[in-house]
PDB file of C-alpha atoms in Angstrom:
ATOM      1  CA  MET A1164    -114.400 100.750  35.417  1.00  0.00           C
ATOM      2  CA  TYR A1165    -116.273  99.121  32.514  1.00  0.00           C
ATOM      3  CA  ARG A1166    -118.669  96.410  33.476  1.00  0.00           C
ATOM      4  CA  TYR A1167    -119.811  95.123  30.132  1.00  0.00           C
ATOM      5  CA  LEU A1168    -117.438  93.759  27.491  1.00  0.00           C
ATOM      6  CA  LEU A1169    -118.635  93.189  23.889  1.00  0.00           C
ATOM      7  CA  PHE A1170    -116.870  90.698  21.704  1.00  0.00           C
ATOM      8  CA  ASP A1171    -117.226  90.060  17.954  1.00  0.00           C
ATOM      9  CA  LEU A1172    -117.216  86.424  16.943  1.00  0.00           C
ATOM     10  CA  ASP A1173    -115.353  86.089  13.685  1.00  0.00           C
ATOM     11  CA  GLY A1174    -111.703  86.859  13.973  1.00  0.00           C
ATOM     12  CA  THR A1175    -112.000  87.757  17.692  1.00  0.00           C
ATOM     13  CA  LEU A1176    -113.185  84.511  19.404  1.00  0.00           C
ATOM     14  CA  THR A1177    -112.871  82.193  16.435  1.00  0.00           C
ATOM     15  CA  ASP A1178    -111.007  81.817  13.148  1.00  0.00           C
ATOM     16  CA  PRO A1179    -113.870  81.228  10.608  1.00  0.00           C
ATOM     17  CA  ALA A1180    -111.742  81.725   7.462  1.00  0.00           C
ATOM     18  CA  GLU A1181    -111.991  78.163   6.136  1.00  0.00           C
ATOM     19  CA  GLY A1182    -115.755  77.918   6.572  1.00  0.00           C
ATOM     20  CA  ILE A1183    -116.630  81.367   5.252  1.00  0.00           C
ATOM     21  CA  THR A1184    -114.314  81.309   2.189  1.00  0.00           C
ATOM     22  CA  ASN A1185    -115.357  77.748   1.225  1.00  0.00           C
ATOM     23  CA  CYS A1186    -118.997  78.783   1.393  1.00  0.00           C
ATOM     24  CA  VAL A1187    -118.403  81.982  -0.560  1.00  0.00           C
ATOM     25  CA  ALA A1188    -116.617  79.953  -3.317  1.00  0.00           C
ATOM     26  CA  TYR A1189    -119.555  77.487  -3.267  1.00  0.00           C
ATOM     27  CA  ALA A1190    -121.999  80.352  -3.698  1.00  0.00           C
ATOM     28  CA  LEU A1191    -119.938  81.977  -6.490  1.00  0.00           C
ATOM     29  CA  LYS A1192    -119.637  78.781  -8.371  1.00  0.00           C
ATOM     30  CA  HIS A1193    -123.462  78.623  -8.604  1.00  0.00           C
ATOM     31  CA  PHE A1194    -123.205  81.859 -10.654  1.00  0.00           C
ATOM     32  CA  GLY A1195    -120.407  80.509 -12.804  1.00  0.00           C
ATOM     33  CA  ILE A1196    -117.628  82.349 -10.951  1.00  0.00           C
ATOM     34  CA  ASP A1197    -114.602  80.168  -9.984  1.00  0.00           C
ATOM     35  CA  ALA A1198    -112.585  81.635  -7.050  1.00  0.00           C
ATOM     36  CA  GLU A1199    -110.001  80.239  -4.803  1.00  0.00           C
ATOM     37  CA  PRO A1200    -111.177  80.218  -1.208  1.00  0.00           C
ATOM     38  CA  SER A1201    -107.834  81.848  -0.100  1.00  0.00           C
ATOM     39  CA  SER A1202    -108.741  84.893  -2.244  1.00  0.00           C
ATOM     40  CA  LEU A1203    -112.070  85.499  -0.540  1.00  0.00           C
ATOM     41  CA  THR A1204    -110.963  86.642   2.932  1.00  0.00           C
ATOM     42  CA  SER A1205    -112.590  90.053   2.359  1.00  0.00           C
ATOM     43  CA  PHE A1206    -115.905  88.224   3.117  1.00  0.00           C
ATOM     44  CA  ILE A1207    -114.944  87.788   6.692  1.00  0.00           C
ATOM     45  CA  GLY A1208    -116.618  90.415   8.793  1.00  0.00           C
ATOM     46  CA  PRO A1209    -118.862  92.552   6.724  1.00  0.00           C
ATOM     47  CA  PRO A1210    -122.393  91.656   5.806  1.00  0.00           C
ATOM     48  CA  LEU A1211    -122.421  89.056   3.013  1.00  0.00           C
ATOM     49  CA  VAL A1212    -124.894  90.942   0.752  1.00  0.00           C
ATOM     50  CA  ASP A1213    -122.645  93.900   0.618  1.00  0.00           C
ATOM     51  CA  GLN A1214    -119.596  91.844  -0.109  1.00  0.00           C
ATOM     52  CA  PHE A1215    -121.228  89.886  -2.954  1.00  0.00           C
ATOM     53  CA  MET A1216    -122.277  93.170  -4.526  1.00  0.00           C
ATOM     54  CA  SER A1217    -118.844  94.649  -4.160  1.00  0.00           C
ATOM     55  CA  TYR A1218    -116.835  91.577  -5.093  1.00  0.00           C
ATOM     56  CA  ALA A1219    -118.870  90.118  -7.957  1.00  0.00           C
ATOM     57  CA  GLY A1220    -120.766  93.264  -8.979  1.00  0.00           C
ATOM     58  CA  PHE A1221    -124.091  91.641  -8.169  1.00  0.00           C
ATOM     59  CA  ASP A1222    -127.218  93.746  -7.883  1.00  0.00           C
ATOM     60  CA  ARG A1223    -129.071  93.430  -4.566  1.00  0.00           C
ATOM     61  CA  GLU A1224    -131.376  90.655  -5.646  1.00  0.00           C
ATOM     62  CA  THR A1225    -128.596  88.500  -7.004  1.00  0.00           C
ATOM     63  CA  ALA A1226    -126.554  89.164  -3.914  1.00  0.00           C
ATOM     64  CA  LEU A1227    -129.433  87.975  -1.769  1.00  0.00           C
ATOM     65  CA  LEU A1228    -129.567  84.775  -3.902  1.00  0.00           C
ATOM     66  CA  ALA A1229    -125.844  84.365  -3.381  1.00  0.00           C
ATOM     67  CA  VAL A1230    -126.375  84.603   0.366  1.00  0.00           C
ATOM     68  CA  GLU A1231    -128.961  81.880   0.131  1.00  0.00           C
ATOM     69  CA  LYS A1232    -126.444  79.637  -1.711  1.00  0.00           C
ATOM     70  CA  TYR A1233    -123.759  80.511   0.812  1.00  0.00           C
ATOM     71  CA  ARG A1234    -126.120  79.441   3.667  1.00  0.00           C
ATOM     72  CA  GLU A1235    -127.017  76.198   1.906  1.00  0.00           C
ATOM     73  CA  ARG A1236    -123.423  75.030   2.533  1.00  0.00           C
ATOM     74  CA  PHE A1237    -122.734  77.040   5.671  1.00  0.00           C
ATOM     75  CA  ARG A1238    -125.771  75.753   7.664  1.00  0.00           C
ATOM     76  CA  ASP A1239    -124.348  72.277   8.266  1.00  0.00           C
ATOM     77  CA  ILE A1240    -120.758  72.216   6.969  1.00  0.00           C
ATOM     78  CA  GLY A1241    -119.143  75.729   6.891  1.00  0.00           C
ATOM     79  CA  ILE A1242    -120.343  76.653  10.252  1.00  0.00           C
ATOM     80  CA  PHE A1243    -118.009  74.139  11.861  1.00  0.00           C
ATOM     81  CA  GLU A1244    -115.052  74.759   9.527  1.00  0.00           C
ATOM     82  CA  ASN A1245    -113.994  77.024  12.377  1.00  0.00           C
ATOM     83  CA  ARG A1246    -111.692  77.040  15.320  1.00  0.00           C
ATOM     84  CA  VAL A1247    -111.420  78.843  18.631  1.00  0.00           C
ATOM     85  CA  LEU A1248    -108.463  81.166  18.749  1.00  0.00           C
ATOM     86  CA  ASP A1249    -105.728  80.203  21.143  1.00  0.00           C
ATOM     87  CA  GLY A1250    -106.144  81.515  24.744  1.00  0.00           C
ATOM     88  CA  ILE A1251    -109.830  82.607  24.302  1.00  0.00           C
ATOM     89  CA  PRO A1252    -111.421  80.211  26.777  1.00  0.00           C
ATOM     90  CA  ALA A1253    -108.894  81.091  29.531  1.00  0.00           C
ATOM     91  CA  LEU A1254    -109.395  84.792  28.792  1.00  0.00           C
ATOM     92  CA  LEU A1255    -113.194  84.562  28.995  1.00  0.00           C
ATOM     93  CA  LYS A1256    -113.009  82.546  32.225  1.00  0.00           C
ATOM     94  CA  ALA A1257    -110.636  85.037  33.763  1.00  0.00           C
ATOM     95  CA  LEU A1258    -112.819  88.063  32.758  1.00  0.00           C
ATOM     96  CA  GLN A1259    -115.974  86.384  34.013  1.00  0.00           C
ATOM     97  CA  GLU A1260    -114.280  85.533  37.296  1.00  0.00           C
ATOM     98  CA  ARG A1261    -113.421  89.236  37.737  1.00  0.00           C
ATOM     99  CA  GLY A1262    -117.068  90.123  37.460  1.00  0.00           C
ATOM    100  CA  TYR A1263    -117.364  91.393  33.878  1.00  0.00           C
ATOM    101  CA  ILE A1264    -120.549  90.770  31.960  1.00  0.00           C
ATOM    102  CA  LEU A1265    -119.551  89.325  28.573  1.00  0.00           C
ATOM    103  CA  CYS A1266    -121.541  89.762  25.446  1.00  0.00           C
ATOM    104  CA  VAL A1267    -121.206  88.729  21.788  1.00  0.00           C
ATOM    105  CA  SER A1268    -122.153  91.258  19.089  1.00  0.00           C
ATOM    106  CA  SER A1269    -121.829  89.710  15.596  1.00  0.00           C
ATOM    107  CA  SER A1270    -122.975  90.579  12.109  1.00  0.00           C
ATOM    108  CA  LYS A1271    -123.397  86.795  11.548  1.00  0.00           C
ATOM    109  CA  PRO A1272    -126.960  85.594  11.960  1.00  0.00           C
ATOM    110  CA  GLU A1273    -127.715  85.025  15.636  1.00  0.00           C
ATOM    111  CA  ILE A1274    -128.821  81.418  15.110  1.00  0.00           C
ATOM    112  CA  PHE A1275    -125.415  80.581  13.690  1.00  0.00           C
ATOM    113  CA  VAL A1276    -123.570  82.584  16.456  1.00  0.00           C
ATOM    114  CA  ASN A1277    -125.381  80.565  19.103  1.00  0.00           C
ATOM    115  CA  ARG A1278    -124.620  77.199  17.379  1.00  0.00           C
ATOM    116  CA  ILE A1279    -120.948  78.042  17.169  1.00  0.00           C
ATOM    117  CA  LEU A1280    -120.733  79.199  20.801  1.00  0.00           C
ATOM    118  CA  GLU A1281    -122.472  76.016  21.953  1.00  0.00           C
ATOM    119  CA  LYS A1282    -120.311  73.703  19.708  1.00  0.00           C
ATOM    120  CA  TYR A1283    -117.110  75.169  20.996  1.00  0.00           C
ATOM    121  CA  ASP A1284    -118.342  75.389  24.694  1.00  0.00           C
ATOM    122  CA  LEU A1285    -118.076  79.191  24.728  1.00  0.00           C
ATOM    123  CA  ALA A1286    -121.722  80.057  25.319  1.00  0.00           C
ATOM    124  CA  ARG A1287    -121.420  79.599  29.029  1.00  0.00           C
ATOM    125  CA  TYR A1288    -119.295  82.760  29.298  1.00  0.00           C
ATOM    126  CA  PHE A1289    -121.760  85.082  27.679  1.00  0.00           C
ATOM    127  CA  THR A1290    -124.770  86.762  29.282  1.00  0.00           C
ATOM    128  CA  VAL A1291    -126.058  88.253  26.022  1.00  0.00           C
ATOM    129  CA  THR A1292    -125.459  87.082  22.493  1.00  0.00           C
ATOM    130  CA  VAL A1293    -126.777  89.201  19.535  1.00  0.00           C
ATOM    131  CA  GLY A1294    -126.435  88.613  15.810  1.00  0.00           C
ATOM    132  CA  ALA A1295    -128.116  89.559  12.589  1.00  0.00           C
ATOM    133  CA  GLU A1296    -131.487  88.275  11.618  1.00  0.00           C
ATOM    134  CA  MET A1297    -131.738  85.681   8.826  1.00  0.00           C
ATOM    135  CA  ASP A1298    -133.879  88.047   6.750  1.00  0.00           C
ATOM    136  CA  GLY A1299    -131.126  90.694   6.667  1.00  0.00           C
ATOM    137  CA  ARG A1300    -132.437  92.863   9.440  1.00  0.00           C
ATOM    138  CA  ARG A1301    -129.960  94.022  11.973  1.00  0.00           C
ATOM    139  CA  SER A1302    -127.018  93.212   9.787  1.00  0.00           C
ATOM    140  CA  LYS A1303    -124.986  96.436  10.291  1.00  0.00           C
ATOM    141  CA  LYS A1304    -122.608  96.344  13.211  1.00  0.00           C
ATOM    142  CA  ALA A1305    -124.117  99.502  14.761  1.00  0.00           C
ATOM    143  CA  GLU A1306    -127.566  97.898  14.822  1.00  0.00           C
ATOM    144  CA  VAL A1307    -126.105  94.745  16.455  1.00  0.00           C
ATOM    145  CA  ILE A1308    -124.324  96.701  19.153  1.00  0.00           C
ATOM    146  CA  GLU A1309    -127.435  98.782  19.838  1.00  0.00           C
ATOM    147  CA  GLU A1310    -129.502  95.616  20.293  1.00  0.00           C
ATOM    148  CA  THR A1311    -126.766  94.131  22.524  1.00  0.00           C
ATOM    149  CA  LEU A1312    -126.879  97.160  24.808  1.00  0.00           C
ATOM    150  CA  ARG A1313    -130.661  97.192  24.765  1.00  0.00           C
ATOM    151  CA  ARG A1314    -130.763  93.561  25.966  1.00  0.00           C
TER     152      ARG A1314
END
C-alpha cells in the first residue's frame, strides 16, 4: 500500500483560473498585448516563463520581466481569485484519517502555495508542501517532486 500521496495545487485542490488568467492579462498588457483572460488558460500549470515565451514569443529576459509583472498583481489580488474544488476538504480529511501522509508538489512558488493553503484552511492536512523558488529554481515538476520526496 502507498503511504505518501502527492497532490498538485492548481486544478487538483483549487481552481485558480480566474486569478492566473487575470494576472497573465495584466502582465501582457504591460507589453502592449491585449488578451481576454478566458483565452489564457494554457498558463495554468506550466512554469510561467515557458508559457510567456511560447504564447507571446518573448525571449527569456522579457519572459522573466513578464513574470515580475504577473506577480505584481498576483501577490495580493490574484492569489485569492481562487476557490477550493468541491469535495476536497472531505477527501483530504478522509485520507488523513486512514493514515496517509499528504504532500503538495506544485510548480507555483512555495510562498504562494503556503498562503493559499492557509487561506483556505487546507494546510492542516499536509505534512510536506513544496513549490518552486521565486528566483525560478525548482520550477520543473520533476524537481518539485524530487524535493518533496527528499523532505
